[in-house]
PDB file of N, CA and C in Angstrom:
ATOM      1  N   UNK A 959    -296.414-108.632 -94.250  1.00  0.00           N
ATOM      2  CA  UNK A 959    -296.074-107.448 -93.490  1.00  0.00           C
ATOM      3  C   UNK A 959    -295.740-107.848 -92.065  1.00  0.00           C
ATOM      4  N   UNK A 960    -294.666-106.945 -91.478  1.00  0.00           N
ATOM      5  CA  UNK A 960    -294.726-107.048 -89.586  1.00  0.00           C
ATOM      6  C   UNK A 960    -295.441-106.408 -89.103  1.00  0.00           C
ATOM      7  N   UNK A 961    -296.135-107.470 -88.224  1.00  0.00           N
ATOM      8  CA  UNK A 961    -296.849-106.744 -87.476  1.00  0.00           C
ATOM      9  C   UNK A 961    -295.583-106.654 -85.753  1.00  0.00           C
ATOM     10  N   UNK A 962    -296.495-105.749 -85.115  1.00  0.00           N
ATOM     11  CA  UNK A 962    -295.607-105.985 -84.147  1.00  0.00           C
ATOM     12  C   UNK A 962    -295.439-107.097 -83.223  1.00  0.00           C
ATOM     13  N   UNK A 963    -296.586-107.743 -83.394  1.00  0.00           N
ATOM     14  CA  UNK A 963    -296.767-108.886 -82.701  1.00  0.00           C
ATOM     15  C   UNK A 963    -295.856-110.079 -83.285  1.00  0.00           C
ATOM     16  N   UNK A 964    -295.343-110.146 -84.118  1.00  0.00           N
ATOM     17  CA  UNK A 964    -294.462-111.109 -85.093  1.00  0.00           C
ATOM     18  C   UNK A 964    -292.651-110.554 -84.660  1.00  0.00           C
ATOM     19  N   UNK A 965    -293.095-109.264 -84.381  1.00  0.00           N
ATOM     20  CA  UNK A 965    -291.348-108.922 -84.374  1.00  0.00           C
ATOM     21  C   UNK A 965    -291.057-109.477 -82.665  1.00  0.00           C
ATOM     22  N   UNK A 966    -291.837-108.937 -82.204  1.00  0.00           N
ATOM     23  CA  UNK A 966    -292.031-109.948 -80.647  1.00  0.00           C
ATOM     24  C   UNK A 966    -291.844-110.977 -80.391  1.00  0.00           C
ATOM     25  N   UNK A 967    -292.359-111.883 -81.232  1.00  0.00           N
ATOM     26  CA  UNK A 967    -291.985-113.392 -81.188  1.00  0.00           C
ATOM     27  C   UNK A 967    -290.900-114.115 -81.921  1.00  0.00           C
ATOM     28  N   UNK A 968    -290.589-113.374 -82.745  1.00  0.00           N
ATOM     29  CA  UNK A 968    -289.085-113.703 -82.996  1.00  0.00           C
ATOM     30  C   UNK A 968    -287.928-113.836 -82.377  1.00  0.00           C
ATOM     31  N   UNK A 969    -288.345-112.609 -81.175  1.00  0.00           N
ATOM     32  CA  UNK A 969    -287.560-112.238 -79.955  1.00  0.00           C
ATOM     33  C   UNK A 969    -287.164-112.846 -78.898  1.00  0.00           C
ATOM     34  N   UNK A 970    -288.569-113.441 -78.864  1.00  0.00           N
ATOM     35  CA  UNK A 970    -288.584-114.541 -77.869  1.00  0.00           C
ATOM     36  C   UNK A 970    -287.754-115.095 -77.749  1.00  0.00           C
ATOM     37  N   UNK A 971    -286.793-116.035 -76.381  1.00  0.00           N
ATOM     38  CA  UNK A 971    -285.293-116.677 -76.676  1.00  0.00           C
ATOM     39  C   UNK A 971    -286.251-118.418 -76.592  1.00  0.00           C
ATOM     40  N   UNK A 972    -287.365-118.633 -76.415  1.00  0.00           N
ATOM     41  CA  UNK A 972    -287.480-120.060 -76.522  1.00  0.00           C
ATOM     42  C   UNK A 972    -287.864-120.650 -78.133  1.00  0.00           C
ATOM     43  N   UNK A 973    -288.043-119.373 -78.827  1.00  0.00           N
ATOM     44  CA  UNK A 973    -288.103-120.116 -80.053  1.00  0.00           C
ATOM     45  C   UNK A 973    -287.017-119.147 -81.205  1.00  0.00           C
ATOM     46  N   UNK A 974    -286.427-118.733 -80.526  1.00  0.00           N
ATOM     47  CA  UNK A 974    -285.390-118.074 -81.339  1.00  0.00           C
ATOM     48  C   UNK A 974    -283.645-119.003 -81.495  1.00  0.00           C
ATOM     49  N   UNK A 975    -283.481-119.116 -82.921  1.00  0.00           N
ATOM     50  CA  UNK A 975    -282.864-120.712 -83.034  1.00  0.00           C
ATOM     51  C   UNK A 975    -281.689-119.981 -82.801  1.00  0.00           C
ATOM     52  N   UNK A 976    -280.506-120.971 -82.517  1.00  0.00           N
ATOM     53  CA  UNK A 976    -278.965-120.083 -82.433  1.00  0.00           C
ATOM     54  C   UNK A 976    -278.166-120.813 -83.558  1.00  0.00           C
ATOM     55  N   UNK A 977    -277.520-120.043 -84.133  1.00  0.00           N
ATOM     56  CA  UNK A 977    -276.594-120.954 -84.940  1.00  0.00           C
ATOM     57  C   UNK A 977    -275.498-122.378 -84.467  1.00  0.00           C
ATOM     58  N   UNK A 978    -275.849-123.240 -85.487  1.00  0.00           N
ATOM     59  CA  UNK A 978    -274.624-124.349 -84.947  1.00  0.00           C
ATOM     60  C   UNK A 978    -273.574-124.143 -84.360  1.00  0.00           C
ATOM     61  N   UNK A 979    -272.719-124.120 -83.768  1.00  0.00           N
ATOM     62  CA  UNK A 979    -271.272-123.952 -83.635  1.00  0.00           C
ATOM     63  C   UNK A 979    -270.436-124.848 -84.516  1.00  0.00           C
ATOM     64  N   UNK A 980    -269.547-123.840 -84.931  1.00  0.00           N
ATOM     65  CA  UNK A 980    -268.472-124.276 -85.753  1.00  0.00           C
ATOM     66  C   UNK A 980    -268.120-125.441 -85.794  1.00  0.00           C
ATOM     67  N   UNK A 981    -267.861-126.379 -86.745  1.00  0.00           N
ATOM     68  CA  UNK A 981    -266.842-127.555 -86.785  1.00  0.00           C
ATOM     69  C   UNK A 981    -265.363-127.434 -86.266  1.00  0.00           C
ATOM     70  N   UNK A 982    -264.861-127.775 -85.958  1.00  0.00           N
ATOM     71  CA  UNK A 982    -263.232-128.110 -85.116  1.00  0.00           C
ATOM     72  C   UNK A 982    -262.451-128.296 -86.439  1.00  0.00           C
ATOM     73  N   UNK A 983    -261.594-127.576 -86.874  1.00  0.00           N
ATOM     74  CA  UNK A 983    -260.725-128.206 -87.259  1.00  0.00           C
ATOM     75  C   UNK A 983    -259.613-129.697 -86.972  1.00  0.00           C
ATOM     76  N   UNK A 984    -260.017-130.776 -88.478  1.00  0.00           N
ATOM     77  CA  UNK A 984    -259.332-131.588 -88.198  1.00  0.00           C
ATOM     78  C   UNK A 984    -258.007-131.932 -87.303  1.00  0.00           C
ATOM     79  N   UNK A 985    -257.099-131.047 -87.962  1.00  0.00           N
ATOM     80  CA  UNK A 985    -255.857-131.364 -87.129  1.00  0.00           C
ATOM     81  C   UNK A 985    -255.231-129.888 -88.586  1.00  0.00           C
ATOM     82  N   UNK A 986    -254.158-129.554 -87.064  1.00  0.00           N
ATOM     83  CA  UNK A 986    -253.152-128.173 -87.485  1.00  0.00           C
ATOM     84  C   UNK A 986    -252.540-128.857 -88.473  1.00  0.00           C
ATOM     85  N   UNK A 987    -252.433-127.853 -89.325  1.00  0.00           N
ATOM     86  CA  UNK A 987    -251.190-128.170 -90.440  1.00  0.00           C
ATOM     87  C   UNK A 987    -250.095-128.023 -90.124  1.00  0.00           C
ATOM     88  N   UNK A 988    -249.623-127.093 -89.147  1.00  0.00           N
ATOM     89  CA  UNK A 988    -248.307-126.653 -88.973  1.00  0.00           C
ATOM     90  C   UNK A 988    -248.019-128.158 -88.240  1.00  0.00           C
ATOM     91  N   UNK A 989    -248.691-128.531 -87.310  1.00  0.00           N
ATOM     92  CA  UNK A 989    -247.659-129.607 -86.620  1.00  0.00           C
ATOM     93  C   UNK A 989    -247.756-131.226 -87.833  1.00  0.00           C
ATOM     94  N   UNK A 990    -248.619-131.070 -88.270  1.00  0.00           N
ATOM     95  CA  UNK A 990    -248.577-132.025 -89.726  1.00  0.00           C
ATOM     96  C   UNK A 990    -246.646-131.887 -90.109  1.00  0.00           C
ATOM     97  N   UNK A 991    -246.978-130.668 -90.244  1.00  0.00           N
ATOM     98  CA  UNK A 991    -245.691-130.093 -91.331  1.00  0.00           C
ATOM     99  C   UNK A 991    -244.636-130.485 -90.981  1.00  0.00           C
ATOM    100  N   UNK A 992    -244.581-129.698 -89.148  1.00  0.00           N
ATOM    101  CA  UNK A 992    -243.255-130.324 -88.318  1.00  0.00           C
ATOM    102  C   UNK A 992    -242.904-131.238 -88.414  1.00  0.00           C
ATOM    103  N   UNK A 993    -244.291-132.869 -87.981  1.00  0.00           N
ATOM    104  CA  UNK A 993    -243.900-134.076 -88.197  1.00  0.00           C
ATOM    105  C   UNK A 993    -243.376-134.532 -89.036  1.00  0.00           C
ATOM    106  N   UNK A 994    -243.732-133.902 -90.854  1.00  0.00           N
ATOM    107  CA  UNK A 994    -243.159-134.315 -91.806  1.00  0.00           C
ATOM    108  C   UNK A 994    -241.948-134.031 -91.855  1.00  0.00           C
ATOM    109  N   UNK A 995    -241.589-132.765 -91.567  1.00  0.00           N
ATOM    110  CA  UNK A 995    -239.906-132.428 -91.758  1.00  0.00           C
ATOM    111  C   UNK A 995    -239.061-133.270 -90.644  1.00  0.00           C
ATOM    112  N   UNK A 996    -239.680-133.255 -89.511  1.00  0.00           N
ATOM    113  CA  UNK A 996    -239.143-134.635 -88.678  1.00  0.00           C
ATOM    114  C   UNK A 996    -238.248-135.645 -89.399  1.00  0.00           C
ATOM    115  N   UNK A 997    -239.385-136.235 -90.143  1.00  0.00           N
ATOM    116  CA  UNK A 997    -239.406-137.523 -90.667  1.00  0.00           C
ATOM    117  C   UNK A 997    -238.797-137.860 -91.986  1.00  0.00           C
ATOM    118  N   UNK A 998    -238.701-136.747 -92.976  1.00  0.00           N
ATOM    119  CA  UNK A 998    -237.656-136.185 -93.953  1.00  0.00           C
ATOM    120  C   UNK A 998    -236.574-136.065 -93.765  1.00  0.00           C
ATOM    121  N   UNK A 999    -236.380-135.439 -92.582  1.00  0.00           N
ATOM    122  CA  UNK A 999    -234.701-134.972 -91.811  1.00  0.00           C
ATOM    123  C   UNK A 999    -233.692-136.218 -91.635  1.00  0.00           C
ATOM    124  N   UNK A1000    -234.613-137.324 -90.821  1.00  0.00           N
ATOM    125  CA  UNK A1000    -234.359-138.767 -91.013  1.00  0.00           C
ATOM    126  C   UNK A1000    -234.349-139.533 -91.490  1.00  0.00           C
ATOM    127  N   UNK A1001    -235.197-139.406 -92.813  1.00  0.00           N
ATOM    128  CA  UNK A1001    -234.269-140.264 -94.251  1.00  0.00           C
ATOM    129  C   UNK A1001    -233.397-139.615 -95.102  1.00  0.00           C
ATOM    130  N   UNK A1002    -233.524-138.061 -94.854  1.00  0.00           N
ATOM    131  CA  UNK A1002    -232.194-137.698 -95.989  1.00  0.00           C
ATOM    132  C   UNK A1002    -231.059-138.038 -95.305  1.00  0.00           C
ATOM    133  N   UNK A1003    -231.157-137.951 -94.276  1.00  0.00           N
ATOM    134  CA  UNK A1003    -229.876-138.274 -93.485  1.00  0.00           C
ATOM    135  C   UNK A1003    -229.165-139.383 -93.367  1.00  0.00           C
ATOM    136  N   UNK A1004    -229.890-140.546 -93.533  1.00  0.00           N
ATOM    137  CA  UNK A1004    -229.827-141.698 -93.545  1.00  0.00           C
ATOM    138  C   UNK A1004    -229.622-141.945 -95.298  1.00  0.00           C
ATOM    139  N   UNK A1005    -230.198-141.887 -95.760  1.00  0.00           N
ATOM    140  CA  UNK A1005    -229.442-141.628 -97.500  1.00  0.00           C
ATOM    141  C   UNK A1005    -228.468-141.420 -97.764  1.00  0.00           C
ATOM    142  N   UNK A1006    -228.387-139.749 -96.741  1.00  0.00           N
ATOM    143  CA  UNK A1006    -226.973-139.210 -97.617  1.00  0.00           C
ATOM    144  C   UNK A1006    -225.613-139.759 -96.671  1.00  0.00           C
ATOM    145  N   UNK A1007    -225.542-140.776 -95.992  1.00  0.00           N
ATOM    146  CA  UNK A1007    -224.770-141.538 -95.569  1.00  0.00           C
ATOM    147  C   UNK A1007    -224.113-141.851 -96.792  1.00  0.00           C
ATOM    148  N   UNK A1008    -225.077-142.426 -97.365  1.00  0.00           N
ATOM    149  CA  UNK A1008    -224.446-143.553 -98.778  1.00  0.00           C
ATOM    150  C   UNK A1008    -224.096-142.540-100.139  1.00  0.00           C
ATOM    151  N   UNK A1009    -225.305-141.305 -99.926  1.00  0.00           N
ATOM    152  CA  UNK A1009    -225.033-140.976-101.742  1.00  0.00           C
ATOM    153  C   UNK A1009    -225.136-139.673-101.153  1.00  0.00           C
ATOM    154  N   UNK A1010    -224.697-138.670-102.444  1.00  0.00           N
ATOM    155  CA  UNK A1010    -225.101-137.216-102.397  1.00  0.00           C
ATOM    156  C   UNK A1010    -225.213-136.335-100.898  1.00  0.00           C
ATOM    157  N   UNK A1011    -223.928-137.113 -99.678  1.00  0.00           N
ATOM    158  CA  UNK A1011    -223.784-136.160 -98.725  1.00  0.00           C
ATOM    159  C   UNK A1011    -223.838-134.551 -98.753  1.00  0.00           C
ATOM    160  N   UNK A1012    -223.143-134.253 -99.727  1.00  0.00           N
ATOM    161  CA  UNK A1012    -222.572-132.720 -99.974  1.00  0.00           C
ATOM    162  C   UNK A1012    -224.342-132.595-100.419  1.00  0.00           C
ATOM    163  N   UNK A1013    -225.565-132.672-100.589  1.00  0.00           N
ATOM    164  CA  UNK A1013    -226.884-131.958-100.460  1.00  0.00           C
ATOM    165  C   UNK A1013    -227.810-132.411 -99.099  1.00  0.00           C
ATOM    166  N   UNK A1014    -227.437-133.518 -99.415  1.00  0.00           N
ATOM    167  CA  UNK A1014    -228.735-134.551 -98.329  1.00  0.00           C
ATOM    168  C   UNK A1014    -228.036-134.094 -96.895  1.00  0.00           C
ATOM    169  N   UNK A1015    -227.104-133.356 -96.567  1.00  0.00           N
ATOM    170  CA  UNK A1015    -226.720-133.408 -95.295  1.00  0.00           C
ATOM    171  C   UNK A1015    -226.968-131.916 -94.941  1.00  0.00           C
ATOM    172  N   UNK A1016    -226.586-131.275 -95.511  1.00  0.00           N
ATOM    173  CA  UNK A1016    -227.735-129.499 -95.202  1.00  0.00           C
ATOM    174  C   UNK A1016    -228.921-129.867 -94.892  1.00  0.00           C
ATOM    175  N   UNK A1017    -229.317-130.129 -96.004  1.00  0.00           N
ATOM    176  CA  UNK A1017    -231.129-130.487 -96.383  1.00  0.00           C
ATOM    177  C   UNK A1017    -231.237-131.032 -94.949  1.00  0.00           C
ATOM    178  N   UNK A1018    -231.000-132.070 -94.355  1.00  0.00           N
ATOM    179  CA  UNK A1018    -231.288-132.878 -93.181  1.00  0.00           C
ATOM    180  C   UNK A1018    -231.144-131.919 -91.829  1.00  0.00           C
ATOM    181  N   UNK A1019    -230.035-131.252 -92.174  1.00  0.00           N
ATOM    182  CA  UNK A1019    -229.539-130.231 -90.961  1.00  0.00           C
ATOM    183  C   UNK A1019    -231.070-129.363 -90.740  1.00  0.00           C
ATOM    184  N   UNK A1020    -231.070-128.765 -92.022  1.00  0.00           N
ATOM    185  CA  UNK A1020    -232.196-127.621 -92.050  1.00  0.00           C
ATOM    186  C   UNK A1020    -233.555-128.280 -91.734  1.00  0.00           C
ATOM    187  N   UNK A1021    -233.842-129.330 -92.326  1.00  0.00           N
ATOM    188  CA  UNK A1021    -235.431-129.514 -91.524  1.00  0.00           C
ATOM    189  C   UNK A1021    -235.829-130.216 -90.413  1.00  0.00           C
ATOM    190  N   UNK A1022    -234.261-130.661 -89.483  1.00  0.00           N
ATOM    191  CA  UNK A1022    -234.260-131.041 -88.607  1.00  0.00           C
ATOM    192  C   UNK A1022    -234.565-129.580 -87.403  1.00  0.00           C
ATOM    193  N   UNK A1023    -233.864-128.540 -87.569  1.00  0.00           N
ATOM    194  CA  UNK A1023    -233.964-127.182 -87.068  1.00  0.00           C
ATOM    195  C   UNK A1023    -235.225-126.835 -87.333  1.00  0.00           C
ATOM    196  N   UNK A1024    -235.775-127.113 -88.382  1.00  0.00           N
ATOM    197  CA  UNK A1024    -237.512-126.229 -88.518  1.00  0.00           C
ATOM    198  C   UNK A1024    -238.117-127.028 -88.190  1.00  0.00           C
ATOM    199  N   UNK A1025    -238.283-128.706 -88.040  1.00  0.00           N
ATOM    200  CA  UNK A1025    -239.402-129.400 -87.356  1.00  0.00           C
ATOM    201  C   UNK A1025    -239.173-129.407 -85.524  1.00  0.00           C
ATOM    202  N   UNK A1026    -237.898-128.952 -85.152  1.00  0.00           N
ATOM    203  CA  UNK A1026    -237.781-128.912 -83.544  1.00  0.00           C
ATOM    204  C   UNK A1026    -237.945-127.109 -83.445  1.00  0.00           C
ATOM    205  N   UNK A1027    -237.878-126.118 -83.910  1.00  0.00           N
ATOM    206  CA  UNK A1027    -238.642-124.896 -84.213  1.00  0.00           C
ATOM    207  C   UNK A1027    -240.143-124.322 -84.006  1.00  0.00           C
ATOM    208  N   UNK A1028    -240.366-125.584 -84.883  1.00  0.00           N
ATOM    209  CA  UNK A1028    -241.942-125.825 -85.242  1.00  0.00           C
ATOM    210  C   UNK A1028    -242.425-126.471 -83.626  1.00  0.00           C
ATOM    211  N   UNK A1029    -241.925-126.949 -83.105  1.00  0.00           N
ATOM    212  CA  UNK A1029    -242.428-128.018 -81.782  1.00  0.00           C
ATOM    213  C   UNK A1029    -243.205-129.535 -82.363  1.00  0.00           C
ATOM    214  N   UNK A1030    -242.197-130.359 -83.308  1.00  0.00           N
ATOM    215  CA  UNK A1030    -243.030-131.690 -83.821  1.00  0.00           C
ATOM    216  C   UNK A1030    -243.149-132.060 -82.333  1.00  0.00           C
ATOM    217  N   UNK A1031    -244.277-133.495 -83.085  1.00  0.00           N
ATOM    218  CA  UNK A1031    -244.087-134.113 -81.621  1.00  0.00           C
ATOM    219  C   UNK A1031    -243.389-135.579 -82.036  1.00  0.00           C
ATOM    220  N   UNK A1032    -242.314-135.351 -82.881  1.00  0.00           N
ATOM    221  CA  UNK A1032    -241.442-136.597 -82.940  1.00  0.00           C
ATOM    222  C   UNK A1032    -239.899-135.875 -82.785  1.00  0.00           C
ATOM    223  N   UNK A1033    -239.917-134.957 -81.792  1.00  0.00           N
ATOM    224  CA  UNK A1033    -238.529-134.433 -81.669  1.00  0.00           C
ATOM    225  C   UNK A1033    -237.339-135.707 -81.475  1.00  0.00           C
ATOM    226  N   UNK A1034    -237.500-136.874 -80.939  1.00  0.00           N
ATOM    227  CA  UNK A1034    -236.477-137.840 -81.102  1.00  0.00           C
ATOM    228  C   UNK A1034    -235.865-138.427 -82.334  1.00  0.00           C
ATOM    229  N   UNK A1035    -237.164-138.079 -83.340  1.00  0.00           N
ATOM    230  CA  UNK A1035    -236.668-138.602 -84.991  1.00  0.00           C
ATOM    231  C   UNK A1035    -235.789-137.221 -85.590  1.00  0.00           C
ATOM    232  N   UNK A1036    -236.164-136.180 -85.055  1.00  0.00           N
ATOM    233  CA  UNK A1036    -235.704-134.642 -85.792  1.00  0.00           C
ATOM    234  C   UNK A1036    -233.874-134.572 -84.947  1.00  0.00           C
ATOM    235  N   UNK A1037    -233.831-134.739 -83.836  1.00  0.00           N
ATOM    236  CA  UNK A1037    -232.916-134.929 -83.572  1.00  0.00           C
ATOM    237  C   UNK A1037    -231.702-135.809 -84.084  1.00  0.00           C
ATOM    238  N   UNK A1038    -232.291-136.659 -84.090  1.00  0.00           N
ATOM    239  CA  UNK A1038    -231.615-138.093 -84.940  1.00  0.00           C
ATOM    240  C   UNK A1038    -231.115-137.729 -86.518  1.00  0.00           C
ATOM    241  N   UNK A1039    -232.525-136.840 -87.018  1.00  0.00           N
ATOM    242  CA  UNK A1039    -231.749-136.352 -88.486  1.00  0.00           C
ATOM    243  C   UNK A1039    -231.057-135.537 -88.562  1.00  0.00           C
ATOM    244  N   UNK A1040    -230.748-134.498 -87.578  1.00  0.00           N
ATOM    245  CA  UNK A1040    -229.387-133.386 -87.093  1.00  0.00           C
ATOM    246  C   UNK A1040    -228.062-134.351 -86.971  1.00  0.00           C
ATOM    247  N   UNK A1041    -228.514-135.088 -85.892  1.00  0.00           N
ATOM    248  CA  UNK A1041    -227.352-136.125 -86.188  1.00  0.00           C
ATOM    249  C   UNK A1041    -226.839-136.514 -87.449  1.00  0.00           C
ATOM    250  N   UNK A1042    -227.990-136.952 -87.793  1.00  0.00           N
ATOM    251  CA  UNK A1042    -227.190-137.819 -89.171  1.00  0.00           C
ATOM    252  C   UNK A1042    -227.228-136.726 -90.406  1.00  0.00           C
ATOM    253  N   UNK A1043    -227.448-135.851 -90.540  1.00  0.00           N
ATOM    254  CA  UNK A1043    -227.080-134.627 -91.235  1.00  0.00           C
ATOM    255  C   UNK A1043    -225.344-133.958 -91.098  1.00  0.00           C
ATOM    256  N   UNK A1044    -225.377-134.150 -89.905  1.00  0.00           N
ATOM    257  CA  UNK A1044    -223.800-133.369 -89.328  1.00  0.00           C
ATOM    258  C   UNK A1044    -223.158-134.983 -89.543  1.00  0.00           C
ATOM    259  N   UNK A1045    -223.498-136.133 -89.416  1.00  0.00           N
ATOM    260  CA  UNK A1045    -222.519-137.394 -89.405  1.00  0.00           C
ATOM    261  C   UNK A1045    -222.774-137.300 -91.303  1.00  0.00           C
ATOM    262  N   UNK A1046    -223.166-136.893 -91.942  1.00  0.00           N
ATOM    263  CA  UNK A1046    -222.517-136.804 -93.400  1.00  0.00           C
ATOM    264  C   UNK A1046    -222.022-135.954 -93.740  1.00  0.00           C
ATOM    265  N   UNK A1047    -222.012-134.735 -93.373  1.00  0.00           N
ATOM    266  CA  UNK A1047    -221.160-133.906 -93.592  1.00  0.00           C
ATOM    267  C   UNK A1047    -219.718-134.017 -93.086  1.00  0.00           C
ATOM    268  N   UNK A1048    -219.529-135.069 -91.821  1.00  0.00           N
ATOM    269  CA  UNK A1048    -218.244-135.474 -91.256  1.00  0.00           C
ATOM    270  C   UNK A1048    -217.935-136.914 -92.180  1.00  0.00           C
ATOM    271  N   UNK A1049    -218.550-137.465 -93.036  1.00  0.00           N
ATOM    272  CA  UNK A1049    -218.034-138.552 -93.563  1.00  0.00           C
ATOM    273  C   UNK A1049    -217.583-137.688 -94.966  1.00  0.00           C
ATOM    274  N   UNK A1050    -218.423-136.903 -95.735  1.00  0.00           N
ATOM    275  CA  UNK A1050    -217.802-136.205 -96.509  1.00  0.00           C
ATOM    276  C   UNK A1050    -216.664-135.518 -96.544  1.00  0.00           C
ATOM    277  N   UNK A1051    -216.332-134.843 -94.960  1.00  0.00           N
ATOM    278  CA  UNK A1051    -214.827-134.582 -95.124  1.00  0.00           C
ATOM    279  C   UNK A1051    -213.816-135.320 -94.981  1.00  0.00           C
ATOM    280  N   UNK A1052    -214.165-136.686 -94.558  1.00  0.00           N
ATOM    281  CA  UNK A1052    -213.233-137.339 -93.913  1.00  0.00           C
ATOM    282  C   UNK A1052    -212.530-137.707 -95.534  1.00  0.00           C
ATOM    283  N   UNK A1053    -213.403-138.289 -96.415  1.00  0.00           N
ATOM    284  CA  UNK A1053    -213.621-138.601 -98.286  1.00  0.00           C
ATOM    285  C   UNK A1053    -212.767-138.111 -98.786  1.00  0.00           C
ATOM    286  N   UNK A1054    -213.279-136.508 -98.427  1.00  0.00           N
ATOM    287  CA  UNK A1054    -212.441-135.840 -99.090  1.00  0.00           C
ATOM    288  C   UNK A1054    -211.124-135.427 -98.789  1.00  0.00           C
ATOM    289  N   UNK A1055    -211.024-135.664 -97.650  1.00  0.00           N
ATOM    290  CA  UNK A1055    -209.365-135.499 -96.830  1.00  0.00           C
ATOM    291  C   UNK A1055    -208.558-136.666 -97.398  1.00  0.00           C
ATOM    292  N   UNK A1056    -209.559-137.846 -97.511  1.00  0.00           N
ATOM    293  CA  UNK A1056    -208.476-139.273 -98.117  1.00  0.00           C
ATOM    294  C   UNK A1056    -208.216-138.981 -99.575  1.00  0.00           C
ATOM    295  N   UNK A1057    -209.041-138.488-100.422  1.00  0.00           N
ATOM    296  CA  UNK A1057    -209.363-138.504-102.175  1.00  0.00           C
ATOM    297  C   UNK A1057    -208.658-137.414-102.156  1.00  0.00           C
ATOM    298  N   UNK A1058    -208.551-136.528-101.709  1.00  0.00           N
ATOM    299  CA  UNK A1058    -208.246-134.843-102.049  1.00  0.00           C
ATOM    300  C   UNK A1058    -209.146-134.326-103.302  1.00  0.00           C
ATOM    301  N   UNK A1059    -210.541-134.744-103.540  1.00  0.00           N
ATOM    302  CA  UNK A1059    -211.178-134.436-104.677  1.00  0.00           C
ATOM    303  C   UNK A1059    -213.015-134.430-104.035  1.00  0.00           C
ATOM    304  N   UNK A1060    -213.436-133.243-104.754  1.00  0.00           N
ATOM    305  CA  UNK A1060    -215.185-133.616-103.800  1.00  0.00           C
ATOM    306  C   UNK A1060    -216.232-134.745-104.418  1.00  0.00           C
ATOM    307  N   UNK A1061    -215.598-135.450-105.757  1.00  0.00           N
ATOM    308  CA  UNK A1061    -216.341-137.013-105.662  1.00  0.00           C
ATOM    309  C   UNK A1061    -215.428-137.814-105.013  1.00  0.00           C
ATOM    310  N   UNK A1062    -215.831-139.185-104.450  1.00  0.00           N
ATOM    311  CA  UNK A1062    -215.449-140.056-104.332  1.00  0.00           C
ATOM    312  C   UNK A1062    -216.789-141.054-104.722  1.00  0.00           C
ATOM    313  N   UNK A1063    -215.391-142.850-104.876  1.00  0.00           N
ATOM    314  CA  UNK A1063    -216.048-143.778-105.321  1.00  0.00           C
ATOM    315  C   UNK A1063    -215.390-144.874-104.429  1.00  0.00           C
ATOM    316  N   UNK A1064    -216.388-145.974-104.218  1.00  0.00           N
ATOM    317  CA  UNK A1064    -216.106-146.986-103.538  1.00  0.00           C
ATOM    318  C   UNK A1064    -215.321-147.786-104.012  1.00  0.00           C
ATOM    319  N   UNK A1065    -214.162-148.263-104.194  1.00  0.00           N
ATOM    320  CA  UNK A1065    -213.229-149.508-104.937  1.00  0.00           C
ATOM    321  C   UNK A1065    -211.897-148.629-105.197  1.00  0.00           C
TER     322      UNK A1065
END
């Protein structure tokens, strides 16, 4: 049972415990995310140099725009894959201006 003398001392702030404080989250996902699309942006881009411009060069465009969106903190790599996103889409037309056809082949 309470007595009142018990609800009193509960009260007390020198023996009344406080909860832990929270753990910190490791690290944001969102800027995880940014970095990754960063870093995606800059190998599709760099890929679709060689193969499959007409996808890998959107693709590169677009997650170069959502990881500098996002605020990565490798905006020099996200940039770089805008670049090289828009430099395959300019080698693809150039291809296709020589071939007059949307494959081309080397030889």
């Amino acid at each position: 049972m309470n007595t009142p003398g018990t609800a009193l001392r509960s009260r007390n702030p020198r023996t009344a415990r406080t909860p832990a404080p929270a753990p910190a989250p490791a690290a944001a996902p969102a800027g995880r995310q940014a970095d990754g699309m960063a870093v995606a942006s800059f190998v599709l881009g760099l890929v679709g140099l060689l193969a499959m411009n007409l996808l890998l060069g959107p693709a590169s465009i677009v997650l170069a725009a959502l990881a500098l969106r996002r605020g990565t903190t490798r905006p020099g790599r996200a940039r770089l894959g805008l670049v090289l996103g828009v430099a395959d889409l300019v080698v693809l037309a150039c291809l296709v201006s020589a071939d007059r056809t949307w494959s081309w082949s080397i030889g």
